[in-house]
Amino acid sequence: MLLQRQSGILLHPTSLPGPQAVGCLGTEAYRFIDFLADAGQSVWQILPLGPTGYGNCPYSSFSAFAGNPLLISLEQLAAKGDLAYQQLPEVKASDSADYAAAIEVQEPLFKQACQQFKNNTANPRQESFNNFCRENQSWLDDYALFEALRRAYNYADWQTWPNAIRCRESKALEEAEKRLSDAIYLQKYLQFAFFEQWFAIKAYANSKGIQIYGDLPIFVALNSADVWSRPQQYHLDEQGQPTLVAGVPPDYFSATGQRWGNPLYRWDQIAADGFSWWCERFRWNFTLFDLVRVDHFRGFSACWAINATEPTAINGYWMESPGRELFSSLKEQFDALPIIAEDLGIITPDVEKLRDDFGFPGMKILQFAFDSDARNPYLPHNHIANAVVYSGTHDNNTTLGWWQNLELSTQQRVLTYLGLPQPDMPWQLLKTVMASVARMAIVPLQDILALPAENRMNIPGTAENNWQWRYLSAALDSRLSEKLRELSHIYGRNLC
């Protein structure tokens, strides 16, 4: 449970400014942590850190454990001696993440850095690398081989690979490991470099009194090392194609629901070995982060199952999940479960009971608060202390964009509730977030910068032109940090 009042900012590392085509774990990440501390904030919330594919969605990753190599700071590699500083590219500051450019520029440099690291046998980091590979063997070996094979087969989905490889026949895998040993080493090096940088970032944040609030997607991507290496744990046919896929029924975001396409778990198979894969996954996330937001928490009570032949999510049905058994198993293994339940959407009493029985805080979104009557659970007078309150999330419009798109009647309802004769958006809503009795308050950086709709991070149900927003370094100045610090202080969120 959340025990004290605190506040923070939602910002994914890809949105950081800096000298690479996509935000990274370099100098600007440390500067952002300094800004948080100066602004009286104690939480940095991020999105999932995994390697992404088409659409660059952090909720659709090639691995539930690996980090995204595009976030690796080239400058930090140079500081470690894996690159020469003169090799670093010059990139013009941009307010948009360019993933294609990042791949084009960084991948050749990654190969050079890997070779330099491998050749430097006297480097004491060699021992750290070997320890990293040994300690993370349970996921790293499969992931590195998966990525090496993807490149060997021209990035085709694993279902199209030669049958012996697709079905993971031992002899075929052994031959592939020998044939692709250099490519496998590269993938292990990139994971070592990523987590070397990530844990340094986390240590710095913690030293400044900042908690890192991570994000764990409930589902994994079909084209991932997880599904390829454990196909028996998913609803797949003999060709590795899904028979049931995940999504949500029609809701606030979409009249036809959302058909995500992730393969659904075969919970009977997962439970048979004591939820070992899930326990390992949570253990890793509790190492990476101080707090973990579990995306689509209601899926641990029941998942919206969609026949893979259905084009939309309309004709799905609820399939029960053994969340209680899973969290009971976790509770036996860990002293505490620092979990935040993403309990948005269609939440039924069984989901609320699962959340509350384990003491997990839920989420309150103010942008959802004004479309009904006084019983709306997102209205501040209905909040509870053990919750996290947001102006909006990465899936929402910016608060200014939300306000500008409201009908006049709804705008008036907002003003009446807030007791305002004239709008002062988005800061008036941010004051309301901070004033909530919910012990944690999180605001997307776009709202703190008062940015309009074109700066939103994601539009649910769309596959293109998302996850691209970045801010420029000059946007975070002392005036803004003082304003945010004062607001947090007024409402008792930075009194420690």
Short mmCIF file of C-alpha atoms in Angstrom, two decimals:
data_model
loop_
_atom_site.label_atom_id
_atom_site.label_comp_id
_atom_site.label_asym_id
_atom_site.label_seq_id
_atom_site.Cartn_x
_atom_site.Cartn_y
_atom_site.Cartn_z
CA MET A 1 0.00 0.00 0.00
CA LEU A 2 1.04 3.61 -0.54
CA LEU A 3 2.04 5.06 2.83
CA GLN A 4 2.81 8.73 2.18
CA ARG A 5 1.76 11.58 -0.09
CA GLN A 6 4.06 12.07 -3.03
CA SER A 7 3.99 13.16 -6.66
CA GLY A 8 5.89 12.69 -9.87
CA ILE A 9 6.05 12.90 -13.64
CA LEU A 10 5.23 10.43 -16.39
CA LEU A 11 7.89 10.50 -19.10
CA HIS A 12 9.20 7.62 -21.18
CA PRO A 13 12.97 7.68 -21.87
CA THR A 14 12.34 7.84 -25.64
CA SER A 15 10.88 11.32 -24.98
CA LEU A 16 14.09 12.65 -23.44
CA PRO A 17 16.00 15.21 -25.51
CA GLY A 18 19.59 14.67 -26.50
CA PRO A 19 22.12 13.87 -29.22
CA GLN A 20 20.48 10.68 -30.52
CA ALA A 21 17.49 10.21 -32.81
CA VAL A 22 15.54 8.70 -29.90
CA GLY A 23 15.82 9.69 -26.25
CA CYS A 24 18.32 7.54 -24.37
CA LEU A 25 19.89 6.75 -20.99
CA GLY A 26 22.53 9.44 -21.26
CA THR A 27 23.18 12.89 -19.82
CA GLU A 28 19.63 14.14 -20.37
CA ALA A 29 18.22 11.33 -18.22
CA TYR A 30 20.36 12.52 -15.33
CA ARG A 31 19.32 16.12 -15.97
CA PHE A 32 15.68 15.09 -15.87
CA ILE A 33 16.23 13.40 -12.50
CA ASP A 34 17.83 16.62 -11.26
CA PHE A 35 14.77 18.53 -12.48
CA LEU A 36 12.48 16.15 -10.61
CA ALA A 37 14.45 16.66 -7.40
CA ASP A 38 14.54 20.45 -7.83
CA ALA A 39 10.79 20.45 -8.50
CA GLY A 40 10.03 18.56 -5.29
CA GLN A 41 8.97 15.39 -7.06
CA SER A 42 9.77 11.90 -5.81
CA VAL A 43 8.55 9.62 -8.63
CA TRP A 44 9.59 9.11 -12.26
CA GLN A 45 7.07 6.95 -14.09
CA ILE A 46 8.10 5.33 -17.36
CA LEU A 47 6.56 2.96 -19.90
CA PRO A 48 7.86 -0.59 -20.61
CA LEU A 49 11.56 -0.69 -21.53
CA GLY A 50 11.53 -3.68 -23.89
CA PRO A 51 12.79 -3.79 -27.50
CA THR A 52 10.03 -2.73 -29.87
CA GLY A 53 9.15 -3.63 -33.45
CA TYR A 54 6.69 -2.21 -35.97
CA GLY A 55 4.89 0.84 -34.62
CA ASN A 56 7.48 1.28 -31.83
CA CYS A 57 4.89 0.40 -29.19
CA PRO A 58 6.53 -0.31 -25.81
CA TYR A 59 3.60 -2.62 -24.98
CA SER A 60 4.52 -4.92 -27.88
CA SER A 61 8.05 -6.12 -27.30
CA PHE A 62 10.29 -8.89 -28.60
CA SER A 63 10.94 -9.85 -24.98
CA ALA A 64 9.28 -9.53 -21.58
CA PHE A 65 12.74 -9.23 -19.98
CA ALA A 66 15.13 -7.51 -22.40
CA GLY A 67 15.83 -3.79 -22.70
CA ASN A 68 15.49 -1.71 -25.85
CA PRO A 69 18.97 -1.24 -27.39
CA LEU A 70 17.84 2.02 -29.01
CA LEU A 71 17.82 3.54 -25.52
CA ILE A 72 21.53 2.79 -25.04
CA SER A 73 23.53 6.00 -24.79
CA LEU A 74 26.39 6.08 -27.28
CA GLU A 75 28.04 8.74 -25.15
CA GLN A 76 28.00 6.37 -22.17
CA LEU A 77 29.53 3.62 -24.33
CA ALA A 78 32.33 6.03 -25.22
CA ALA A 79 32.80 6.88 -21.54
CA LYS A 80 33.27 3.15 -20.87
CA GLY A 81 35.83 2.87 -23.68
CA ASP A 82 33.68 0.80 -26.06
CA LEU A 83 33.57 3.64 -28.61
CA ALA A 84 35.83 6.59 -29.40
CA TYR A 85 34.23 9.99 -28.83
CA GLN A 86 34.99 10.98 -32.41
CA GLN A 87 32.74 8.13 -33.55
CA LEU A 88 29.68 9.70 -31.96
CA PRO A 89 27.25 11.08 -34.56
CA GLU A 90 25.95 14.61 -34.55
CA VAL A 91 22.15 14.72 -34.44
CA LYS A 92 20.13 17.91 -34.57
CA ALA A 93 17.83 18.41 -31.57
CA SER A 94 14.31 17.32 -32.43
CA ASP A 95 10.90 17.26 -30.77
CA SER A 96 10.11 13.91 -32.42
CA ALA A 97 11.66 10.48 -31.94
CA ASP A 98 12.93 9.02 -35.23
CA TYR A 99 13.23 5.27 -34.67
CA ALA A 100 14.27 4.47 -38.25
CA ALA A 101 17.14 6.96 -38.04
CA ALA A 102 18.16 5.57 -34.66
CA ILE A 103 18.39 2.05 -36.09
CA GLU A 104 20.35 3.21 -39.15
CA VAL A 105 22.88 5.20 -37.14
CA GLN A 106 23.22 3.15 -33.97
CA GLU A 107 23.33 -0.46 -35.13
CA PRO A 108 26.69 -0.13 -36.96
CA LEU A 109 28.11 1.63 -33.91
CA PHE A 110 26.79 -1.10 -31.63
CA LYS A 111 28.72 -3.68 -33.65
CA GLN A 112 31.90 -1.61 -33.38
CA ALA A 113 31.40 -1.11 -29.65
CA CYS A 114 30.79 -4.81 -29.15
CA GLN A 115 33.95 -5.75 -31.02
CA GLN A 116 36.01 -3.23 -29.07
CA PHE A 117 34.61 -4.57 -25.79
CA LYS A 118 35.24 -8.19 -26.83
CA ASN A 119 38.82 -7.48 -27.88
CA ASN A 120 39.67 -5.68 -24.64
CA THR A 121 40.15 -8.82 -22.58
CA ALA A 122 41.87 -6.89 -19.78
CA ASN A 123 38.76 -4.79 -19.18
CA PRO A 124 37.36 -5.54 -15.69
CA ARG A 125 33.87 -5.16 -17.20
CA GLN A 126 34.47 -8.53 -18.88
CA GLU A 127 33.82 -10.18 -15.52
CA SER A 128 30.70 -8.08 -15.05
CA PHE A 129 29.54 -9.16 -18.50
CA ASN A 130 30.11 -12.83 -17.71
CA ASN A 131 28.24 -12.46 -14.41
CA PHE A 132 25.37 -10.71 -16.17
CA CYS A 133 25.08 -13.49 -18.74
CA ARG A 134 25.18 -16.17 -16.08
CA GLU A 135 22.68 -14.50 -13.75
CA ASN A 136 20.19 -13.83 -16.54
CA GLN A 137 20.68 -17.03 -18.50
CA SER A 138 17.06 -18.11 -18.04
CA TRP A 139 15.83 -15.40 -20.43
CA LEU A 140 18.98 -14.02 -22.05
CA ASP A 141 20.02 -17.17 -23.94
CA ASP A 142 16.64 -17.56 -25.63
CA TYR A 143 16.36 -13.84 -26.38
CA ALA A 144 19.86 -13.52 -27.87
CA LEU A 145 19.33 -16.57 -30.07
CA PHE A 146 15.88 -15.31 -31.09
CA GLU A 147 17.28 -11.93 -32.15
CA ALA A 148 20.19 -13.53 -34.01
CA LEU A 149 17.77 -15.81 -35.86
CA ARG A 150 15.43 -12.92 -36.71
CA ARG A 151 18.31 -11.18 -38.45
CA ALA A 152 19.48 -14.38 -40.13
CA TYR A 153 15.97 -14.88 -41.55
CA ASN A 154 15.63 -11.27 -42.71
CA TYR A 155 13.43 -10.22 -39.75
CA ALA A 156 10.65 -12.67 -40.64
CA ASP A 157 8.27 -13.74 -37.86
CA TRP A 158 9.36 -16.93 -36.12
CA GLN A 159 6.33 -18.85 -37.42
CA THR A 160 7.90 -18.70 -40.91
CA TRP A 161 11.32 -20.02 -39.88
CA PRO A 162 12.46 -23.52 -40.95
CA ASN A 163 10.38 -26.11 -39.15
CA ALA A 164 13.22 -27.52 -37.05
CA ILE A 165 14.09 -24.05 -35.73
CA ARG A 166 10.47 -23.01 -35.33
CA CYS A 167 9.79 -26.14 -33.28
CA ARG A 168 13.06 -25.76 -31.35
CA GLU A 169 14.53 -29.15 -32.17
CA SER A 170 17.69 -29.57 -30.08
CA LYS A 171 20.08 -30.38 -32.93
CA ALA A 172 18.85 -27.45 -35.03
CA LEU A 173 19.25 -25.05 -32.12
CA GLU A 174 22.78 -26.29 -31.38
CA GLU A 175 23.79 -25.78 -34.99
CA ALA A 176 22.24 -22.30 -35.03
CA GLU A 177 24.08 -21.33 -31.84
CA LYS A 178 27.41 -22.30 -33.43
CA ARG A 179 26.63 -20.65 -36.76
CA LEU A 180 25.39 -17.41 -35.18
CA SER A 181 27.77 -17.21 -32.22
CA ASP A 182 28.99 -13.70 -33.09
CA ALA A 183 25.46 -12.38 -33.56
CA ILE A 184 24.39 -13.97 -30.27
CA TYR A 185 27.35 -12.39 -28.47
CA LEU A 186 26.34 -8.99 -29.89
CA GLN A 187 22.81 -9.33 -28.51
CA LYS A 188 24.13 -10.31 -25.07
CA TYR A 189 26.53 -7.39 -25.13
CA LEU A 190 23.71 -4.97 -25.96
CA GLN A 191 21.65 -6.26 -23.05
CA PHE A 192 24.64 -5.95 -20.76
CA ALA A 193 25.25 -2.38 -21.92
CA PHE A 194 21.57 -1.46 -21.60
CA PHE A 195 21.20 -2.71 -18.04
CA GLU A 196 24.59 -1.36 -17.03
CA GLN A 197 23.28 2.07 -17.99
CA TRP A 198 19.79 1.49 -16.58
CA PHE A 199 20.96 0.43 -13.13
CA ALA A 200 23.26 3.46 -13.01
CA ILE A 201 20.26 5.68 -13.79
CA LYS A 202 18.17 3.98 -11.09
CA ALA A 203 20.93 4.31 -8.50
CA TYR A 204 21.29 8.02 -9.28
CA ALA A 205 17.52 8.56 -9.06
CA ASN A 206 17.32 6.73 -5.74
CA SER A 207 20.23 8.79 -4.38
CA LYS A 208 18.16 11.90 -5.15
CA GLY A 209 15.10 10.53 -3.39
CA ILE A 210 13.38 9.60 -6.67
CA GLN A 211 11.56 6.29 -7.07
CA ILE A 212 11.41 4.69 -10.50
CA TYR A 213 7.85 3.62 -11.33
CA GLY A 214 7.94 1.01 -14.10
CA ASP A 215 5.32 -0.67 -16.23
CA LEU A 216 4.69 -4.39 -16.78
CA PRO A 217 2.38 -5.32 -19.69
CA ILE A 218 0.21 -8.30 -18.84
CA PHE A 219 0.53 -9.81 -22.33
CA VAL A 220 3.52 -10.48 -24.57
CA ALA A 221 3.84 -10.05 -28.32
CA LEU A 222 3.22 -13.05 -30.57
CA ASN A 223 6.51 -12.43 -32.37
CA SER A 224 8.65 -12.59 -29.24
CA ALA A 225 11.30 -14.74 -27.66
CA ASP A 226 8.84 -15.57 -24.89
CA VAL A 227 6.24 -17.17 -27.16
CA TRP A 228 8.82 -18.87 -29.40
CA SER A 229 10.62 -20.41 -26.43
CA ARG A 230 7.46 -21.44 -24.50
CA PRO A 231 4.71 -22.03 -27.09
CA GLN A 232 2.93 -24.51 -24.80
CA GLN A 233 1.99 -21.62 -22.51
CA TYR A 234 -0.15 -19.88 -25.14
CA HIS A 235 -3.25 -20.61 -27.21
CA LEU A 236 -1.49 -21.47 -30.49
CA ASP A 237 -2.11 -23.91 -33.32
CA GLU A 238 0.48 -26.34 -34.68
CA GLN A 239 1.97 -23.63 -36.90
CA GLY A 240 2.51 -21.29 -33.97
CA GLN A 241 -0.37 -19.01 -34.94
CA PRO A 242 -2.75 -17.82 -32.19
CA THR A 243 -6.21 -19.30 -31.85
CA LEU A 244 -7.29 -16.81 -29.19
CA VAL A 245 -6.02 -13.23 -28.92
CA ALA A 246 -6.29 -10.52 -26.29
CA GLY A 247 -8.08 -7.19 -26.32
CA VAL A 248 -10.82 -5.27 -24.57
CA PRO A 249 -14.51 -4.86 -25.36
CA PRO A 250 -15.97 -1.56 -26.63
CA ASP A 251 -15.12 1.23 -24.17
CA TYR A 252 -14.24 4.91 -23.76
CA PHE A 253 -11.48 4.65 -26.35
CA SER A 254 -13.17 2.64 -29.10
CA ALA A 255 -16.71 1.71 -30.16
CA THR A 256 -15.47 -1.63 -31.54
CA GLY A 257 -13.16 -2.35 -28.62
CA GLN A 258 -9.48 -3.03 -29.08
CA ARG A 259 -8.14 -6.18 -30.72
CA TRP A 260 -4.55 -6.22 -29.52
CA GLY A 261 -3.63 -9.52 -31.14
CA ASN A 262 -1.42 -10.81 -28.31
CA PRO A 263 -1.81 -14.57 -27.82
CA LEU A 264 -3.74 -15.47 -24.67
CA TYR A 265 -2.08 -17.50 -21.95
CA ARG A 266 -2.89 -21.11 -21.28
CA TRP A 267 -3.15 -20.52 -17.56
CA ASP A 268 -3.49 -24.23 -16.82
CA GLN A 269 -0.02 -24.82 -18.25
CA ILE A 270 1.45 -21.80 -16.46
CA ALA A 271 -0.05 -22.75 -13.11
CA ALA A 272 1.17 -26.35 -13.42
CA ASP A 273 4.77 -25.40 -12.53
CA GLY A 274 3.86 -22.90 -9.84
CA PHE A 275 3.77 -19.83 -12.12
CA SER A 276 7.57 -19.99 -12.44
CA TRP A 277 7.74 -17.77 -15.55
CA TRP A 278 5.55 -15.09 -13.96
CA CYS A 279 7.45 -15.22 -10.68
CA GLU A 280 10.72 -14.77 -12.55
CA ARG A 281 9.22 -11.88 -14.51
CA PHE A 282 8.03 -10.08 -11.38
CA ARG A 283 11.35 -10.71 -9.65
CA TRP A 284 13.18 -9.04 -12.54
CA ASN A 285 10.78 -6.08 -12.58
CA PHE A 286 11.12 -5.59 -8.83
CA THR A 287 14.87 -5.33 -9.46
CA LEU A 288 14.50 -2.84 -12.28
CA PHE A 289 11.97 -0.56 -10.58
CA ASP A 290 10.88 0.64 -7.15
CA LEU A 291 7.21 0.43 -8.12
CA VAL A 292 5.57 -1.58 -10.89
CA ARG A 293 2.36 -0.64 -12.67
CA VAL A 294 0.70 -3.85 -13.85
CA ASP A 295 -1.00 -2.96 -17.11
CA HIS A 296 -4.51 -4.33 -17.70
CA PHE A 297 -4.83 -5.64 -14.15
CA ARG A 298 -8.36 -6.84 -14.77
CA GLY A 299 -6.84 -9.52 -17.02
CA PHE A 300 -5.69 -11.32 -13.87
CA SER A 301 -9.35 -11.88 -13.01
CA ALA A 302 -10.62 -12.48 -16.54
CA CYS A 303 -9.28 -11.74 -20.03
CA TRP A 304 -11.32 -10.63 -23.03
CA ALA A 305 -10.77 -13.58 -25.38
CA ILE A 306 -11.23 -12.99 -29.11
CA ASN A 307 -11.23 -15.72 -31.72
CA ALA A 308 -8.19 -15.03 -33.90
CA THR A 309 -10.40 -14.99 -37.02
CA GLU A 310 -12.46 -12.06 -35.70
CA PRO A 311 -11.49 -8.67 -37.21
CA THR A 312 -12.56 -6.62 -34.15
CA ALA A 313 -12.98 -7.14 -30.42
CA ILE A 314 -16.78 -6.93 -30.45
CA ASN A 315 -17.46 -10.68 -30.40
CA GLY A 316 -15.09 -11.63 -27.62
CA TYR A 317 -15.92 -13.20 -24.25
CA TRP A 318 -14.51 -13.18 -20.74
CA MET A 319 -12.11 -16.01 -19.88
CA GLU A 320 -11.23 -16.44 -16.20
CA SER A 321 -7.60 -16.10 -15.03
CA PRO A 322 -5.98 -17.44 -11.80
CA GLY A 323 -4.76 -14.06 -10.57
CA ARG A 324 -5.48 -14.83 -6.94
CA GLU A 325 -3.34 -17.96 -7.07
CA LEU A 326 -0.54 -16.08 -8.85
CA PHE A 327 -0.42 -13.17 -6.39
CA SER A 328 -0.64 -15.57 -3.45
CA SER A 329 2.41 -17.37 -4.84
CA LEU A 330 4.24 -14.05 -5.24
CA LYS A 331 3.33 -13.02 -1.71
CA GLU A 332 5.04 -16.15 -0.38
CA GLN A 333 8.26 -15.27 -2.21
CA PHE A 334 8.59 -11.53 -1.63
CA ASP A 335 8.50 -9.40 1.52
CA ALA A 336 6.38 -6.83 -0.31
CA LEU A 337 4.65 -6.53 -3.67
CA PRO A 338 5.23 -2.93 -4.87
CA ILE A 339 2.45 -3.22 -7.46
CA ILE A 340 0.08 -0.56 -8.80
CA ALA A 341 -3.00 -2.02 -10.47
CA GLU A 342 -4.00 -0.44 -13.77
CA ASP A 343 -7.71 -0.93 -13.08
CA LEU A 344 -9.19 1.16 -15.89
CA GLY A 345 -11.93 0.11 -18.29
CA ILE A 346 -14.72 -2.33 -17.41
CA ILE A 347 -14.01 -3.13 -13.77
CA THR A 348 -16.28 -5.64 -12.07
CA PRO A 349 -16.59 -6.44 -8.33
CA ASP A 350 -14.35 -9.50 -8.67
CA VAL A 351 -11.54 -7.31 -10.09
CA GLU A 352 -11.95 -4.79 -7.26
CA LYS A 353 -11.87 -7.58 -4.69
CA LEU A 354 -8.70 -9.07 -6.20
CA ARG A 355 -7.03 -5.64 -6.11
CA ASP A 356 -8.18 -4.79 -2.59
CA ASP A 357 -7.50 -8.20 -1.03
CA PHE A 358 -3.81 -7.77 -1.89
CA GLY A 359 -3.76 -4.07 -1.01
CA PHE A 360 -2.77 -2.91 -4.49
CA PRO A 361 -3.42 0.78 -5.21
CA GLY A 362 -5.62 1.48 -8.23
CA MET A 363 -5.67 4.42 -10.64
CA LYS A 364 -7.88 7.51 -10.90
CA ILE A 365 -7.90 9.53 -14.13
CA LEU A 366 -9.35 13.05 -13.95
CA GLN A 367 -10.01 13.21 -17.68
CA PHE A 368 -12.57 10.42 -17.11
CA ALA A 369 -14.28 12.23 -14.23
CA PHE A 370 -16.74 14.57 -15.89
CA ASP A 371 -18.81 12.47 -18.29
CA SER A 372 -21.52 11.33 -15.85
CA ASP A 373 -22.84 12.28 -12.41
CA ALA A 374 -21.51 12.79 -8.88
CA ARG A 375 -21.04 9.02 -8.44
CA ASN A 376 -18.29 8.92 -11.09
CA PRO A 377 -15.40 7.10 -9.34
CA TYR A 378 -12.82 9.37 -10.95
CA LEU A 379 -14.21 12.57 -9.41
CA PRO A 380 -11.91 13.73 -6.62
CA HIS A 381 -14.55 13.48 -3.88
CA ASN A 382 -14.76 9.74 -4.61
CA HIS A 383 -11.01 9.07 -4.44
CA ILE A 384 -9.40 6.96 -1.73
CA ALA A 385 -5.96 7.30 -0.16
CA ASN A 386 -4.51 4.04 -1.50
CA ALA A 387 -4.59 5.12 -5.13
CA VAL A 388 -2.59 6.91 -7.81
CA VAL A 389 -4.31 9.94 -9.37
CA TYR A 390 -3.47 11.20 -12.87
CA SER A 391 -4.55 14.10 -15.01
CA GLY A 392 -4.22 11.64 -17.90
CA THR A 393 -2.01 8.75 -18.96
CA HIS A 394 0.06 8.00 -22.06
CA ASP A 395 -3.16 6.80 -23.73
CA ASN A 396 -5.02 10.05 -23.09
CA ASN A 397 -4.97 13.33 -24.91
CA THR A 398 -2.91 16.04 -23.26
CA THR A 399 -5.03 17.85 -20.68
CA LEU A 400 -5.04 21.01 -22.77
CA GLY A 401 -6.03 19.00 -25.85
CA TRP A 402 -8.72 17.20 -23.83
CA TRP A 403 -10.12 20.51 -22.60
CA GLN A 404 -10.14 22.10 -26.03
CA ASN A 405 -12.05 19.11 -27.47
CA LEU A 406 -14.76 18.99 -24.80
CA GLU A 407 -18.29 20.06 -25.65
CA LEU A 408 -19.26 23.38 -24.11
CA SER A 409 -21.71 21.70 -21.73
CA THR A 410 -18.97 19.41 -20.40
CA GLN A 411 -16.56 22.32 -20.10
CA GLN A 412 -19.15 24.10 -17.98
CA ARG A 413 -19.56 21.00 -15.80
CA VAL A 414 -15.79 20.96 -15.23
CA LEU A 415 -15.73 24.65 -14.34
CA THR A 416 -18.69 24.29 -11.98
CA TYR A 417 -17.07 21.36 -10.19
CA LEU A 418 -13.73 23.15 -9.87
CA GLY A 419 -15.42 26.39 -8.82
CA LEU A 420 -13.92 28.44 -11.62
CA PRO A 421 -15.54 31.29 -13.56
CA GLN A 422 -12.92 30.97 -16.30
CA PRO A 423 -10.75 28.03 -17.46
CA ASP A 424 -7.10 27.89 -16.47
CA MET A 425 -6.09 24.72 -18.24
CA PRO A 426 -4.16 22.57 -17.75
CA TRP A 427 -2.83 23.91 -14.46
CA GLN A 428 -6.19 24.04 -12.71
CA LEU A 429 -6.65 20.34 -13.33
CA LEU A 430 -3.08 19.72 -12.12
CA LYS A 431 -3.95 21.51 -8.88
CA THR A 432 -6.93 19.21 -8.52
CA VAL A 433 -4.65 16.19 -9.09
CA MET A 434 -2.30 17.39 -6.36
CA ALA A 435 -5.20 18.14 -3.98
CA SER A 436 -6.65 14.63 -4.23
CA VAL A 437 -6.58 12.40 -1.16
CA ALA A 438 -4.88 9.76 -3.35
CA ARG A 439 -1.41 9.40 -1.87
CA MET A 440 0.41 9.39 -5.20
CA ALA A 441 -0.16 11.96 -7.95
CA ILE A 442 1.34 11.57 -11.43
CA VAL A 443 1.22 14.11 -14.26
CA PRO A 444 2.53 13.59 -17.81
CA LEU A 445 5.27 16.06 -18.67
CA GLN A 446 3.15 17.30 -21.59
CA ASP A 447 0.62 18.64 -19.07
CA ILE A 448 3.26 20.38 -17.00
CA LEU A 449 4.45 22.04 -20.21
CA ALA A 450 0.81 22.95 -21.10
CA LEU A 451 1.07 21.34 -24.53
CA PRO A 452 -1.86 20.87 -26.96
CA ALA A 453 -3.23 17.67 -28.50
CA GLU A 454 -0.56 17.18 -31.18
CA ASN A 455 1.90 16.36 -28.37
CA ARG A 456 0.06 13.33 -27.01
CA MET A 457 2.03 10.09 -26.74
CA ASN A 458 -0.44 7.54 -28.07
CA ILE A 459 -3.87 7.16 -29.66
CA PRO A 460 -5.20 3.71 -28.66
CA GLY A 461 -6.35 1.55 -31.54
CA THR A 462 -3.94 3.13 -34.02
CA ALA A 463 -0.63 1.61 -35.09
CA GLU A 464 1.23 4.53 -36.65
CA ASN A 465 2.55 7.96 -35.61
CA ASN A 466 2.58 7.15 -31.90
CA TRP A 467 5.32 7.11 -29.24
CA GLN A 468 7.24 9.91 -31.03
CA TRP A 469 6.92 12.92 -28.75
CA ARG A 470 10.05 14.47 -27.27
CA TYR A 471 10.69 17.67 -25.38
CA LEU A 472 13.63 20.02 -25.89
CA SER A 473 16.14 20.63 -23.09
CA ALA A 474 15.27 24.32 -22.74
CA ALA A 475 11.67 23.45 -21.81
CA LEU A 476 12.65 22.50 -18.25
CA ASP A 477 13.82 25.64 -16.49
CA SER A 478 14.01 26.91 -12.92
CA ARG A 479 10.73 28.82 -13.26
CA LEU A 480 8.88 25.62 -14.05
CA SER A 481 10.56 23.62 -11.29
CA GLU A 482 9.71 26.32 -8.74
CA LYS A 483 6.07 26.36 -9.85
CA LEU A 484 5.79 22.60 -9.58
CA ARG A 485 7.61 22.49 -6.25
CA GLU A 486 5.26 25.10 -4.78
CA LEU A 487 2.18 23.24 -6.02
CA SER A 488 3.38 19.95 -4.56
CA HIS A 489 4.23 21.64 -1.26
CA ILE A 490 0.81 23.29 -0.93
CA TYR A 491 -0.85 19.89 -1.09
CA GLY A 492 1.62 18.07 1.14
CA ARG A 493 3.42 16.01 -1.48
CA ASN A 494 7.00 17.14 -0.83
CA LEU A 495 7.08 17.79 2.91
CA CYS A 496 9.63 15.07 3.79
#
